[in-house]
Amino acid sequence: MKLLEDRIRQDGTVLPGNVLKVDNFLNHQIDPQLMDQMGAEFARKFANMGITKVLTVESSGIAPAVMAGLHLHVPVIFARKHKSLTLTDNLYTAKVYSYTKQVNNDISIDRRFLDASDRVLIIDDFLANGQAVQGLFDIAETAGIAVAGVGVVIEKRFQKGHQLVEDAGVPLVALASIASFEDGQVVFAQD
Ligand code: G4P
């Protein structure tokens, strides 16, 4: 998506450790117009696939997921990383390992919001090592629901997540695909 690539070139900063800082439009300050256009793009790419719900993980996945849900006209569910006061025991849970923080986190979704007849679209802001997506795959498997696709705003193609989704045989859409970082600059994948 050219608009997004231009924005990454303009406002993204490459930090040590192959981390792209995009907190002035994606995951701290949010540009709602850009989010809206990205939601529309996800909806176009995943049209007519029988998607009934969008799934994501809090917190940075929520904004693009809501916009995708808005354009697909389906509800959006975010897995929680922390126990909520109102979350009961009736949960699907999965472990998500964070390579950046080197900790295991539990994510959970209330069983009431997933139904065996659901076909879900997983949306997230970044696809890096794919651990968040793997956690949602695990929950989908436990709940017996189909995953119709994975949509990410930015994928770092050189990390494990891209392959993980491909190996699962699930269609993957990345609105911006980063092949590498070279001399502090972003190099986008060509295809
Ligand atoms: P994974 O989900 O693909 O496995 O991500 P990984 O463990 O490698 O990274 C952990 C966290 O760091 C994830 O957010 C992920 O979105 C984020 N992340 C990975 N690479 C980048 C990057 O280049 N730039 C930025 N800005 N973030 C990156 P999280 O801990 O789940 O945080 P949040 O959703 O609560 O913000």
Coordinates of N, CA and C and ligand atoms in Angstrom, one line a residue:
M1 N 0.9 -1.2 0.0 CA 0.0 0.0 0.0 C 0.9 1.2 0.0
K2 N 0.9 1.9 -1.1 CA 1.8 3.0 -1.3 C 1.7 4.1 -0.2
L3 N 0.5 4.5 0.1 CA 0.3 5.5 1.1 C 1.0 5.2 2.4
L4 N 0.9 3.9 2.8 CA 1.6 3.5 4.0 C 3.1 3.5 3.9
E5 N 3.6 3.0 2.8 CA 5.0 2.9 2.6 C 5.6 4.4 2.6
D6 N 4.9 5.3 2.0 CA 5.3 6.7 2.0 C 5.4 7.2 3.4
R7 N 4.3 6.9 4.2 CA 4.3 7.3 5.6 C 5.4 6.7 6.4
I8 N 5.7 5.5 6.2 CA 6.8 4.8 6.9 C 8.1 5.5 6.5
R9 N 8.3 5.8 5.2 CA 9.5 6.5 4.8 C 9.6 7.9 5.5
Q10 N 8.5 8.6 5.6 CA 8.4 9.9 6.1 C 8.6 10.0 7.6
D11 N 7.9 9.1 8.3 CA 7.8 9.2 9.7 C 8.4 8.1 10.5
G12 N 8.8 7.0 9.9 CA 9.3 5.9 10.6 C 10.8 6.1 10.9
T13 N 11.2 5.5 12.1 CA 12.6 5.6 12.5 C 13.1 4.2 12.7
V14 N 14.3 3.9 12.1 CA 14.8 2.6 12.4 C 15.7 2.6 13.6
L15 N 15.4 1.8 14.6 CA 16.1 1.7 15.9 C 17.1 0.5 15.9
P16 N 18.1 0.6 16.7 CA 18.9 -0.6 16.9 C 18.1 -1.9 17.2
G17 N 18.5 -3.0 16.7 CA 17.8 -4.3 17.0 C 16.7 -4.5 16.0
N18 N 16.8 -3.9 14.8 CA 15.8 -4.1 13.7 C 14.4 -3.8 14.1
V19 N 14.3 -2.7 14.9 CA 13.0 -2.2 15.3 C 12.6 -0.9 14.6
L20 N 11.4 -0.9 14.1 CA 10.9 0.3 13.4 C 10.0 1.0 14.3
K21 N 10.3 2.3 14.6 CA 9.5 3.1 15.4 C 8.5 3.8 14.6
V22 N 7.2 3.6 14.8 CA 6.1 4.2 14.0 C 5.1 4.7 15.0
D23 N 5.5 5.3 16.1 CA 4.6 5.6 17.1 C 3.9 7.0 16.9
N24 N 4.3 7.7 15.8 CA 3.5 8.9 15.6 C 2.3 8.7 14.7
F25 N 2.1 7.5 14.1 CA 0.9 7.3 13.4 C 0.2 6.0 13.6
L26 N 1.0 5.0 14.2 CA 0.4 3.6 14.3 C 0.1 3.1 15.7
N27 N 1.1 3.2 16.5 CA 0.9 2.5 17.8 C 1.1 3.3 19.1
H28 N 1.0 4.6 18.9 CA 1.0 5.4 20.2 C 0.0 6.6 19.8
Q29 N 0.5 7.6 19.0 CA -0.4 8.5 18.4 C -0.9 7.8 17.2
I30 N -2.2 7.9 16.9 CA -2.8 7.2 15.8 C -3.4 8.1 14.8
D31 N -3.2 7.9 13.5 CA -3.7 8.7 12.4 C -5.0 8.0 12.0
P32 N -6.2 8.5 12.4 CA -7.5 7.8 12.1 C -7.8 7.7 10.6
Q33 N -7.4 8.7 9.8 CA -7.7 8.6 8.4 C -6.9 7.5 7.7
L34 N -5.6 7.4 8.1 CA -4.8 6.4 7.5 C -5.3 5.0 8.0
M35 N -5.7 4.9 9.2 CA -6.3 3.6 9.8 C -7.5 3.2 9.0
D36 N -8.4 4.2 8.7 CA -9.6 4.0 7.9 C -9.3 3.4 6.5
Q37 N -8.3 4.0 5.9 CA -7.9 3.6 4.6 C -7.3 2.2 4.6
M38 N -6.6 1.9 5.7 CA -6.0 0.5 5.8 C -7.1 -0.5 6.1
G39 N -8.1 -0.1 6.9 CA -9.2 -1.0 7.2 C -10.0 -1.3 5.9
A40 N -10.1 -0.3 5.0 CA -10.8 -0.5 3.7 C -10.0 -1.4 2.8
E41 N -8.7 -1.3 2.9 CA -7.8 -2.2 2.1 C -7.9 -3.6 2.6
F42 N -7.9 -3.8 3.9 CA -8.0 -5.2 4.4 C -9.4 -5.8 4.0
A43 N -10.4 -4.9 4.0 CA -11.8 -5.4 3.7 C -11.8 -5.8 2.2
R44 N -11.1 -5.0 1.3 CA -11.1 -5.3 -0.1 C -10.3 -6.7 -0.3
K45 N -9.2 -6.8 0.4 CA -8.4 -8.0 0.2 C -9.1 -9.3 0.7
F46 N -9.9 -9.1 1.7 CA -10.5 -10.3 2.3 C -12.0 -10.3 2.1
A47 N -12.5 -9.7 1.0 CA -13.9 -9.7 0.7 C -14.3 -11.0 0.2
N48 N -15.6 -11.3 0.4 CA -16.2 -12.6 -0.1 C -15.5 -13.8 0.5
M49 N -15.0 -13.8 1.6 CA -14.3 -15.0 2.2 C -15.1 -15.5 3.4
G50 N -16.3 -15.0 3.6 CA -17.2 -15.5 4.6 C -16.7 -15.1 6.0
I51 N -16.0 -14.0 6.2 CA -15.5 -13.7 7.5 C -16.6 -13.2 8.4
T52 N -16.6 -13.8 9.6 CA -17.7 -13.4 10.6 C -17.2 -12.5 11.7
K53 N -15.9 -12.6 12.0 CA -15.3 -11.8 13.1 C -13.8 -11.5 12.8
V54 N -13.4 -10.3 13.4 CA -12.0 -10.0 13.3 C -11.4 -10.2 14.7
L55 N -10.2 -10.9 14.8 CA -9.5 -11.1 16.0 C -8.2 -10.4 16.1
T56 N -7.9 -9.9 17.2 CA -6.6 -9.3 17.4 C -6.1 -9.5 18.8
V57 N -5.0 -8.9 19.2 CA -4.5 -8.9 20.6 C -4.3 -7.4 21.0
E58 N -4.6 -7.1 22.2 CA -4.4 -5.8 22.7 C -2.9 -5.5 22.8
S59 N -2.4 -4.3 22.7 CA -3.2 -3.1 22.5 C -3.1 -2.5 21.1
S60 N -1.9 -2.7 20.5 CA -1.7 -2.0 19.2 C -2.5 -2.6 18.0
G61 N -2.9 -3.8 18.2 CA -3.7 -4.4 17.1 C -5.1 -3.9 17.0
I62 N -5.6 -3.2 18.1 CA -7.0 -2.9 18.2 C -7.4 -1.9 17.1
A63 N -6.6 -0.8 16.9 CA -7.0 0.2 16.0 C -7.2 -0.3 14.5
P64 N -6.2 -1.0 14.0 CA -6.4 -1.6 12.6 C -7.5 -2.6 12.6
A65 N -7.6 -3.4 13.7 CA -8.7 -4.4 13.7 C -10.1 -3.8 13.6
V66 N -10.2 -2.7 14.4 CA -11.6 -2.1 14.4 C -11.9 -1.5 13.0
M67 N -10.9 -1.0 12.4 CA -11.2 -0.4 11.1 C -11.5 -1.5 10.0
A68 N -10.8 -2.6 10.2 CA -11.1 -3.8 9.3 C -12.5 -4.3 9.5
G69 N -12.8 -4.4 10.8 CA -14.2 -4.8 11.2 C -15.3 -3.9 10.7
L70 N -15.0 -2.6 10.8 CA -15.9 -1.6 10.3 C -16.2 -1.8 8.8
H71 N -15.2 -2.0 8.1 CA -15.3 -2.1 6.6 C -15.9 -3.5 6.2
L72 N -15.6 -4.5 7.0 CA -16.2 -5.8 6.7 C -17.6 -6.0 7.3
H73 N -18.0 -5.0 8.2 CA -19.3 -5.1 8.9 C -19.4 -6.3 9.8
V74 N -18.3 -6.6 10.5 CA -18.3 -7.7 11.5 C -17.7 -7.3 12.8
P75 N -18.1 -8.0 13.9 CA -17.5 -7.6 15.2 C -16.0 -7.8 15.3
V76 N -15.4 -7.2 16.3 CA -14.0 -7.3 16.5 C -13.8 -7.7 17.9
I77 N -12.9 -8.7 18.1 CA -12.6 -9.2 19.4 C -11.1 -9.1 19.7
F78 N -10.7 -8.5 20.8 CA -9.3 -8.5 21.1 C -9.0 -9.4 22.3
A79 N -8.0 -10.2 22.1 CA -7.5 -11.0 23.2 C -6.9 -10.1 24.2
R80 N -7.1 -10.4 25.5 CA -6.6 -9.6 26.6 C -5.3 -10.2 27.1
K81 N -4.3 -9.4 27.4 CA -3.1 -9.8 28.0 C -3.1 -9.9 29.5
H82 N -4.0 -9.1 30.0 CA -4.1 -9.0 31.5 C -5.5 -9.5 31.9
K83 N -5.6 -10.1 33.1 CA -6.9 -10.5 33.6 C -7.7 -9.3 33.9
S84 N -8.9 -9.3 33.3 CA -9.9 -8.2 33.6 C -10.7 -8.6 34.8
L85 N -11.2 -7.6 35.5 CA -12.1 -7.8 36.7 C -13.3 -8.6 36.3
T86 N -13.8 -8.3 35.0 CA -15.0 -8.9 34.6 C -14.8 -10.2 33.8
L87 N -13.5 -10.6 33.6 CA -13.3 -11.8 32.9 C -13.5 -13.0 33.8
T88 N -14.3 -13.9 33.4 CA -14.6 -15.1 34.3 C -13.6 -16.2 34.0
D89 N -13.9 -17.4 34.4 CA -13.1 -18.5 34.1 C -13.4 -19.1 32.8
N90 N -14.4 -18.6 32.1 CA -14.8 -19.3 30.9 C -14.1 -18.7 29.7
L91 N -12.8 -19.1 29.7 CA -11.9 -18.4 28.7 C -11.2 -19.4 27.8
Y92 N -10.8 -19.0 26.6 CA -9.8 -19.6 25.8 C -8.5 -18.9 26.1
T93 N -7.5 -19.7 26.4 CA -6.2 -19.0 26.6 C -5.1 -19.6 25.8
A94 N -4.0 -18.9 25.6 CA -2.8 -19.4 24.9 C -1.6 -18.6 25.4
K95 N -0.5 -19.3 25.3 CA 0.8 -18.6 25.7 C 1.4 -17.9 24.5
V96 N 1.9 -16.7 24.7 CA 2.5 -15.9 23.7 C 3.9 -15.6 24.2
Y97 N 4.9 -16.0 23.5 CA 6.3 -15.7 23.9 C 6.7 -14.4 23.2
S98 N 7.2 -13.4 23.9 CA 7.7 -12.2 23.3 C 9.2 -12.3 23.3
Y99 N 9.7 -12.3 22.0 CA 11.2 -12.3 21.8 C 11.8 -11.0 22.3
T100 N 11.1 -9.9 22.1 CA 11.7 -8.6 22.5 C 11.8 -8.5 24.0
K101 N 10.8 -9.0 24.7 CA 10.8 -8.9 26.2 C 11.2 -10.1 26.9
Q102 N 11.3 -11.2 26.1 CA 11.8 -12.5 26.6 C 10.9 -13.0 27.8
V103 N 9.6 -12.8 27.7 CA 8.7 -13.3 28.7 C 7.5 -14.0 28.0
N104 N 6.9 -14.9 28.7 CA 5.7 -15.6 28.2 C 4.5 -14.9 28.8
N105 N 3.6 -14.5 27.9 CA 2.3 -13.9 28.4 C 1.1 -14.8 28.0
D106 N 0.2 -14.8 28.9 CA -1.1 -15.5 28.5 C -2.0 -14.5 27.8
I107 N -2.6 -14.9 26.8 CA -3.7 -14.1 26.2 C -5.0 -14.9 26.3
S108 N -6.1 -14.2 26.5 CA -7.3 -14.9 26.7 C -8.5 -14.1 26.0
I109 N -9.5 -15.0 25.6 CA -10.7 -14.5 25.0 C -11.9 -15.2 25.7
D110 N -12.9 -14.5 26.1 CA -14.1 -15.1 26.7 C -14.8 -16.0 25.7
R111 N -15.0 -17.2 26.1 CA -15.6 -18.2 25.2 C -17.0 -17.8 24.6
R112 N -17.6 -16.9 25.2 CA -19.0 -16.4 24.7 C -18.9 -15.8 23.4
F113 N -17.7 -15.2 23.1 CA -17.5 -14.4 21.8 C -17.1 -15.2 20.6
L114 N -16.8 -16.5 20.8 CA -16.4 -17.4 19.7 C -17.4 -18.5 19.5
D115 N -17.7 -18.8 18.3 CA -18.7 -19.8 18.0 C -18.1 -20.8 17.0
A116 N -18.4 -22.0 17.1 CA -17.8 -23.0 16.1 C -18.1 -22.7 14.7
S117 N -19.1 -21.9 14.4 CA -19.4 -21.6 13.0 C -18.6 -20.3 12.5
D118 N -17.8 -19.7 13.4 CA -17.1 -18.5 13.0 C -15.9 -18.8 12.0
R119 N -15.7 -17.8 11.1 CA -14.5 -17.8 10.2 C -13.9 -16.4 10.5
V120 N -12.7 -16.5 11.1 CA -12.1 -15.2 11.6 C -11.0 -14.7 10.7
L121 N -10.8 -13.4 10.8 CA -9.7 -12.7 10.2 C -8.8 -12.2 11.3
I122 N -7.6 -12.6 11.3 CA -6.6 -12.1 12.4 C -5.9 -10.8 11.9
I123 N -6.0 -9.8 12.6 CA -5.4 -8.5 12.3 C -4.4 -8.1 13.4
D124 N -3.2 -7.6 12.9 CA -2.3 -7.1 13.9 C -1.5 -5.9 13.3
D125 N -0.8 -5.1 14.2 CA 0.0 -4.0 13.6 C 1.3 -4.5 13.0
F126 N 2.0 -5.4 13.8 CA 3.3 -5.9 13.3 C 3.3 -7.4 13.2
L127 N 3.9 -7.9 12.1 CA 4.2 -9.4 12.1 C 5.7 -9.5 12.1
A128 N 6.2 -9.9 13.3 CA 7.7 -10.0 13.4 C 8.0 -11.5 13.6
N129 N 8.0 -12.0 14.8 CA 8.3 -13.5 15.0 C 7.0 -14.3 14.9
G130 N 5.9 -13.6 14.9 CA 4.6 -14.3 14.7 C 4.0 -15.0 15.9
Q131 N 4.5 -14.6 17.1 CA 4.1 -15.3 18.3 C 2.6 -14.9 18.7
A132 N 2.3 -13.6 18.4 CA 0.9 -13.2 18.7 C -0.1 -13.9 17.8
V133 N 0.3 -14.0 16.5 CA -0.6 -14.7 15.5 C -0.7 -16.2 15.9
Q134 N 0.5 -16.8 16.3 CA 0.5 -18.2 16.8 C -0.5 -18.4 17.9
G135 N -0.5 -17.5 18.9 CA -1.4 -17.6 20.0 C -2.8 -17.6 19.6
L136 N -3.1 -16.7 18.6 CA -4.5 -16.6 18.1 C -4.9 -17.9 17.3
F137 N -3.9 -18.4 16.6 CA -4.1 -19.7 15.9 C -4.5 -20.8 16.9
D138 N -3.7 -20.8 18.0 CA -4.0 -21.8 19.1 C -5.4 -21.7 19.6
I139 N -5.8 -20.5 19.9 CA -7.1 -20.3 20.4 C -8.2 -20.7 19.4
A140 N -7.9 -20.4 18.1 CA -8.9 -20.7 17.1 C -9.0 -22.3 17.0
E141 N -7.9 -22.9 17.1 CA -7.9 -24.4 17.1 C -8.7 -25.0 18.2
T142 N -8.4 -24.5 19.4 CA -9.1 -24.9 20.6 C -10.6 -24.7 20.5
A143 N -11.0 -23.5 19.9 CA -12.4 -23.2 19.8 C -13.0 -23.9 18.6
G144 N -12.2 -24.5 17.8 CA -12.8 -25.2 16.6 C -13.3 -24.3 15.5
I145 N -12.6 -23.1 15.4 CA -13.1 -22.2 14.4 C -12.0 -22.1 13.3
A146 N -12.5 -21.6 12.1 CA -11.6 -21.5 10.9 C -10.9 -20.1 10.9
V147 N -9.7 -20.1 10.5 CA -9.0 -18.8 10.3 C -8.9 -18.6 8.8
A148 N -9.6 -17.6 8.3 CA -9.7 -17.3 6.9 C -8.5 -16.5 6.4
G149 N -7.9 -15.8 7.3 CA -6.7 -15.0 6.8 C -6.0 -14.3 7.9
V150 N -4.8 -13.8 7.6 CA -4.1 -12.9 8.5 C -3.8 -11.6 7.8
G151 N -4.1 -10.5 8.4 CA -3.8 -9.2 7.8 C -2.9 -8.4 8.8
V152 N -1.8 -7.9 8.3 CA -0.9 -7.1 9.2 C -0.6 -5.8 8.5
V153 N -0.5 -4.8 9.4 CA -0.1 -3.5 8.8 C 1.3 -3.5 8.2
I154 N 2.2 -4.0 9.1 CA 3.7 -4.0 8.7 C 4.2 -5.4 9.0
E155 N 4.8 -6.0 8.0 CA 5.5 -7.3 8.3 C 7.0 -7.0 8.1
K156 N 7.8 -7.7 9.0 CA 9.2 -7.7 8.8 C 9.5 -9.0 8.2
R157 N 9.6 -9.1 6.9 CA 9.7 -10.3 6.1 C 10.9 -11.2 6.5
F158 N 11.9 -10.5 7.0 CA 13.1 -11.3 7.4 C 13.0 -12.0 8.7
Q159 N 11.9 -11.8 9.5 CA 11.8 -12.5 10.7 C 10.8 -13.7 10.5
K160 N 10.6 -14.5 11.6 CA 10.0 -15.8 11.4 C 8.5 -15.8 11.1
G161 N 7.8 -14.7 11.4 CA 6.3 -14.7 11.3 C 5.8 -15.0 9.9
H162 N 6.4 -14.4 8.9 CA 5.9 -14.6 7.5 C 5.8 -16.1 7.2
Q163 N 6.9 -16.8 7.5 CA 7.0 -18.2 7.1 C 6.0 -19.0 8.0
L164 N 5.9 -18.6 9.3 CA 4.9 -19.3 10.2 C 3.5 -19.3 9.6
V165 N 3.1 -18.1 9.1 CA 1.7 -18.0 8.6 C 1.6 -18.8 7.3
E166 N 2.6 -18.7 6.4 CA 2.6 -19.5 5.2 C 2.6 -21.0 5.4
D167 N 3.4 -21.4 6.4 CA 3.4 -22.9 6.7 C 2.0 -23.3 7.2
A168 N 1.3 -22.4 7.9 CA 0.0 -22.8 8.4 C -1.1 -22.9 7.2
G169 N -0.6 -22.4 6.0 CA -1.5 -22.5 4.9 C -2.6 -21.4 4.9
V170 N -2.4 -20.3 5.7 CA -3.4 -19.3 5.8 C -3.0 -18.1 5.0
P171 N -3.9 -17.5 4.1 CA -3.6 -16.4 3.3 C -3.2 -15.2 4.2
L172 N -2.1 -14.6 3.7 CA -1.5 -13.5 4.5 C -1.4 -12.2 3.6
V173 N -1.9 -11.1 4.2 CA -1.8 -9.8 3.5 C -1.0 -8.9 4.5
A174 N 0.1 -8.3 3.9 CA 0.8 -7.3 4.7 C 0.7 -6.0 3.9
L175 N 0.2 -4.9 4.5 CA 0.0 -3.7 3.8 C 1.4 -3.1 3.4
A176 N 2.4 -3.3 4.3 CA 3.7 -2.9 4.0 C 4.6 -4.1 4.4
S177 N 5.5 -4.5 3.4 CA 6.4 -5.6 3.7 C 7.8 -5.1 3.6
I178 N 8.5 -5.3 4.8 CA 9.9 -4.8 4.9 C 10.8 -6.0 4.7
A179 N 11.7 -5.8 3.6 CA 12.7 -6.9 3.3 C 13.8 -6.8 4.2
S180 N 14.3 -5.6 4.5 CA 15.5 -5.4 5.4 C 15.6 -3.9 5.8
F181 N 16.4 -3.7 6.8 CA 16.9 -2.3 7.1 C 18.3 -2.2 6.7
E182 N 18.6 -1.2 5.9 CA 20.0 -1.0 5.5 C 20.4 0.5 5.8
D183 N 21.5 0.6 6.6 CA 22.0 1.9 6.9 C 20.9 2.9 7.5
G184 N 20.0 2.3 8.3 CA 19.0 3.1 9.0 C 17.8 3.4 8.0
Q185 N 17.8 2.8 6.8 CA 16.7 3.0 5.9 C 15.9 1.7 5.7
V186 N 14.6 1.9 5.4 CA 13.7 0.8 5.2 C 13.8 0.4 3.8
V187 N 14.0 -1.0 3.5 CA 14.0 -1.5 2.2 C 12.7 -2.4 2.1
F188 N 11.8 -2.0 1.2 CA 10.5 -2.7 1.1 C 10.7 -3.9 0.2
A189 N 10.0 -5.0 0.4 CA 10.0 -6.2 -0.4 C 9.3 -5.7 -1.7
Q190 N 9.7 -6.3 -2.8 CA 9.2 -5.9 -4.1 C 7.8 -6.5 -4.5
D191 N 7.5 -7.7 -4.1 CA 6.3 -8.3 -4.5 C 5.1 -7.9 -3.6
Ligands
G4P1 P1 5.4 -11.2 17.3 O1 4.1 -11.0 17.9 O2 5.4 -11.1 15.8 O3 6.1 -12.5 17.7 O4 6.3 -10.1 17.9 P2 7.7 -10.2 18.8 O5 7.5 -11.1 19.9 O6 8.8 -10.3 17.9 O7 7.6 -8.7 19.3 C1 6.9 -8.4 20.5 C2 6.2 -7.0 20.4 O8 7.0 -6.1 19.7 C3 4.9 -7.1 19.7 O9 4.1 -6.1 20.3 C4 5.2 -6.6 18.3 O10 4.1 -6.1 17.7 C5 6.2 -5.6 18.6 N1 7.2 -5.4 17.5 C6 7.9 -6.3 16.8 N2 8.7 -5.7 15.9 C7 8.5 -4.4 16.0 C8 9.0 -3.2 15.3 O11 9.8 -3.3 14.4 N3 8.5 -2.0 15.7 C9 7.5 -1.9 16.6 N4 7.1 -0.6 16.9 N5 7.0 -3.0 17.3 C10 7.5 -4.2 17.0 P3 3.4 -6.3 21.8 O12 4.4 -6.5 22.8 O13 2.3 -7.3 21.6 O14 2.9 -4.8 22.0 P4 1.5 -4.1 21.9 O15 0.6 -4.7 20.9 O16 0.9 -4.1 23.3 O17 2.0 -2.7 21.5

